[in-house]
Amino acid sequence: MFTKGTYTFEPNFAPEKYVFVSNNDEGLKRFVFDLSGMGNLEIDGQGSQFIFNGFLCPFLIERSKKITVKNLSIDFKRTFHSEGTIIAAYKDSLDIAFSDAYPYNVQNNKLMFTGDQVIGKDNGGEPKRVNYPFWHLLEFDAVKREPVQTAFDYLNVQNMVVKDLGPGRVRIHFPRLKGSVGNTLIFNATDRMVPGFTVSDSEDISVRNVTIFHAGGVGILAQRSNNILIDSVKVIAAPGRMVSTAADATHFVNCGGKITLQHSTFESMMDDATNIHGVYVKIMQIISPNEVVVKLMHYQQFGFDFLAPNSKIEITEAESLITYGETTVVKAERLNKEYTRITMKNPLSSKVKVGDVIASSEQYPDVLMKNCSVQKNRARGILLGSRGKIRIDGNYFHTHCAAINLEGDGRYWFEQSGVRDLTITNNTFDNCNYGFMLGLGVIMVSSGIEEQKKAESRYNRNILIERNTFKIFNPCILSGYSVDNLTFRNNKIENTTAYEFLDWFKNMNLKNFMLTNSSNLKIEQ
Amino acid sequence: MFTKGTYTFEPNFAPEKYVFVSNNDEGLKRFVFDLSGMGNLEIDGQGSQFIFNGFLCPFLIERSKKITVKNLSIDFKRTFHSEGTIIAAYKDSLDIAFSDAYPYNVQNNKLMFTGDQVIGKDNGGEPKRVNYPFWHLLEFDAVKREPVQTAFDYLNVQNMVVKDLGPGRVRIHFPRLKGSVGNTLIFNATDRMVPGFTVSDSEDISVRNVTIFHAGGVGILAQRSNNILIDSVKVIAAPGRMVSTAADATHFVNCGGKITLQHSTFESMMDDATNIHGVYVKIMQIISPNEVVVKLMHYQQFGFDFLAPNSKIEITEAESLITYGETTVVKAERLNKEYTRITMKNPLSSKVKVGDVIASSEQYPDVLMKNCSVQKNRARGILLGSRGKIRIDGNYFHTHCAAINLEGDGRYWFEQSGVRDLTITNNTFDNCNYGFMLGLGVIMVSSGIEEQKKAESRYNRNILIERNTFKIFNPCILSGYSVDNLTFRNNKIENTTAYEFLDWFKNMNLKNFMLTNSSNLKIEQ
Ligand SMILES: [Ca+2]
């Protein structure tokens, strides 16, 4: 229990731990609230503001039970991303003005964002100042306070040529760089080192009435944990800022039990409002009929150990995402953060081949998302990838890309997905996917299935879309493939002119329903 | 025991450990030979060649006793530094040609060195290729195969503007960049992640008849260890390369017992042949008369825990390096890799102030260096900073900067030094300090003592220099200050014209003996 007030936390004396956090970056990190191995604990901020300085993580909840964090706000003295105003535009270059909130320097034509902390000296004897590296640019509309409709991500921009124009102003050059004077350019963080909440291997965790103004990674990340309640949480930009968290508002990996997101606001993130999925490991070597070496493939999944003895697993063809085997792990030997050698109860199917993938076939949550609002962020609304019962009810979405995305793949991000029981009811979809940066469709299936396997695969199944309102400026409501048993009925569709119907849409033969290679579609308009 | 042959080690399945290695970079690292917690072990390569691929550390010897490694060579498939040939020179820019041994790419005017390994994908979905970052340039003479006499380090060059000139050729731009066509430009590694040998908290360790062609850090690093024998070791550049290790050949931090370097060759390193010193921590807070919070100051010292209960410590004024107190640690509480809170047996002297430094007053080695050869490397020969008995006898030095350097300071590198019993006999100093990049003098004292404290301080004491041969092209044999009791006698001094006596030397009033603020100097020429 904290007396209401503003608390500032400095990293100097904080304890540190090496943690592997899925969809964020691993590392030796400092934590202010390390609630590891605890039970029946409630932290009540009573309305306090918590301000963190530097690479300092607010909450770690590891191997804990019954933990509640409530009535507080989280912000950082210096954000991990930086925001500049576009003050002039030329061919392939922009002039940007930065306020004092985003200190930087330009050396040898390179822009480096800094903070006020120094960590020793470098080998040349110069002070080694804490650096806030960036690698990604995106333009936000100054009035709508959301990504510009026609803006695209500029990635790998860390080495762009930059000229110092004197106090607070720089000129940046990058091939095909564009932007409008008066808008805000976001320089997003390279790494996701500082999530707001890191929850691992825990149970019955609640975050209630908490405002997250910023995090240098995902706002609330839970992995291998059961029963998570996000209630009356606000992820929103602080006054004077365009952006809230540098990555997703929430993210759940191999979680079980029930995940509830309710009465919450997810705004202005640099990524999705939530992403709920499992993890696939890739088969690298088949040692014997029941022994394989598997590998975690994405570097932000390294160290994600989930193949414990007795866990039930599925074996899935990477190209089609068709599961052709299920068995149980008998023995797991972790070789390092990437490789694990596992022994299985049953011999592998004769279909098995190096490159196919393995995931848990039992660790899935039921999901309820109710009375939430998602807007002003980059990318999607919610990514749903659980085999459990998923209910998305009574929410408001006004999203840059798809509002609801069913993704998952075994060759790229290695996120296990594939819904089995998804109900989408009573939501308002307000001109979603206006940015069309990651595909078409308000509700979109974009699982990683090879073209020639789509006819055969049915990765997402049993979807009911009912009593929603779709406000659309382009006709595409549903897009995707390889779906079985989808019902769309009693929804209201309203055409708007809220966004420009761009020229290039006109040749795309856009329709309301663009599902291919699917079965049992019951679409009632 | 290995059957003689060539063994190649890949990092894929290697076990990993988070290690803090002084004067190198901390990190989660993979090791091929993890000899931790072992005793009475001999690894005999019988003349084998060990080739390591990627960020893979050869040897870890932690909390071990009586370990011998012998009869093998260590090299890396892709070196951590890169070497290019200067093929054209312009104002502030050079054209460089790289062989296939140094793969790279140029993106957005930035040069990145790569290897053949891929570690997952980045957030843009592109393969994340292992990167060999560089931050330092130095020109080597193609004929003499040593740093160019007038070359200086270019530091922080990682962001220099680079133009791709087609296969194997780039044009690099940097303010005041110079070089001669035909010479080799070394792009040295930013980090020291991969020392050849990491020896911690161990005893009776021998490395014999081992050739180290390369390491991505120090060749042999020992910390908090006693009795180390380096016998018939060669640190040399592999055929076709200009440079051997990316940092010092050997380095000893807070070691005790006896360090012996004999019958060994140290050539072509990007730093010194050896550096033997302790570590100072800085007093950050005085909590009570016998309680302080101290901090490790250099980031390559972070995690260097040496303040265990019962260890004897000295308290030293940072500006003068004068020790004004000695006591014993009663309790040590590590807060994190930077900060430790210690309780001492005796109350602090009234002189104590925040900013002063603490080091061990008992963990010093005796040192014998005999029949070794040091040449062709960047920087110094040997840095001696032990209070024990030091004998430097019968060696050959032809070094870029000082052959023997007494350094140490409490405000910059935080390396404890200050000799008490140093004998330098029967050595040949062959035109040493031809590069004059880090001060003058074949034997040089450059401890970090404030100008106004030099008269009072006597940091280095009891030095005998006898029966050596000094071949010199510039007169300065001894330089420095704050020395007590130095005898120079029966040495042979031969003047040479091996290097250019540069114009700027002429105004410096160079003399053979340039010791100031010292007492009891007995110099017989
Ligand atoms: Ca050195």
mmCIF file of C-alpha atoms in Angstrom, chain A residues 391 406 418-424 443 445 457-466 478 481-489 515-524:
data_model
loop_
_atom_site.group_PDB
_atom_site.id
_atom_site.type_symbol
_atom_site.label_atom_id
_atom_site.label_comp_id
_atom_site.label_asym_id
_atom_site.label_seq_id
_atom_site.Cartn_x
_atom_site.Cartn_y
_atom_site.Cartn_z
ATOM 1 C CA ARG A 391 -15.563 -14.068 -26.532
ATOM 2 C CA LEU A 406 -6.134 -14.429 -36.900
ATOM 3 C CA GLY A 418 -5.685 -21.308 -34.985
ATOM 4 C CA VAL A 419 -8.941 -20.549 -33.180
ATOM 5 C CA ARG A 420 -11.548 -23.251 -32.486
ATOM 6 C CA ASP A 421 -14.344 -21.284 -30.789
ATOM 7 C CA LEU A 422 -14.470 -17.557 -31.453
ATOM 8 C CA THR A 423 -17.536 -15.350 -30.933
ATOM 9 C CA ILE A 424 -17.482 -11.697 -31.914
ATOM 10 C CA ILE A 443 -11.536 -9.014 -39.529
ATOM 11 C CA VAL A 445 -7.171 -14.199 -41.457
ATOM 12 C CA SER A 457 -5.722 -26.485 -44.476
ATOM 13 C CA ARG A 458 -8.431 -25.308 -42.080
ATOM 14 C CA TYR A 459 -6.356 -23.548 -39.447
ATOM 15 C CA ASN A 460 -9.141 -21.356 -38.008
ATOM 16 C CA ARG A 461 -12.507 -22.871 -37.173
ATOM 17 C CA ASN A 462 -15.910 -22.144 -35.650
ATOM 18 C CA ILE A 463 -16.279 -18.398 -35.786
ATOM 19 C CA LEU A 464 -19.501 -16.512 -35.096
ATOM 20 C CA ILE A 465 -19.772 -12.815 -35.939
ATOM 21 C CA GLU A 466 -23.085 -11.411 -34.789
ATOM 22 C CA LEU A 478 -13.763 -10.183 -43.893
ATOM 23 C CA TYR A 481 -8.520 -18.240 -46.289
ATOM 24 C CA SER A 482 -8.487 -21.755 -44.872
ATOM 25 C CA VAL A 483 -11.404 -21.174 -42.494
ATOM 26 C CA ASP A 484 -13.984 -23.747 -41.512
ATOM 27 C CA ASN A 485 -17.460 -22.939 -40.161
ATOM 28 C CA LEU A 486 -17.819 -19.202 -40.063
ATOM 29 C CA THR A 487 -21.177 -17.551 -39.495
ATOM 30 C CA PHE A 488 -21.779 -13.854 -40.130
ATOM 31 C CA ARG A 489 -25.306 -12.698 -39.257
ATOM 32 C CA LEU A 515 -12.699 -15.454 -47.868
ATOM 33 C CA THR A 516 -11.211 -18.114 -50.124
ATOM 34 C CA ASN A 517 -10.357 -21.801 -49.664
ATOM 35 C CA SER A 518 -12.879 -22.101 -46.843
ATOM 36 C CA SER A 519 -15.811 -24.351 -45.940
ATOM 37 C CA ASN A 520 -19.126 -23.957 -44.168
ATOM 38 C CA LEU A 521 -19.384 -20.208 -44.560
ATOM 39 C CA LYS A 522 -22.798 -18.920 -43.541
ATOM 40 C CA ILE A 523 -22.882 -15.287 -44.465
ATOM 41 C CA GLU A 524 -26.131 -13.410 -44.022
#
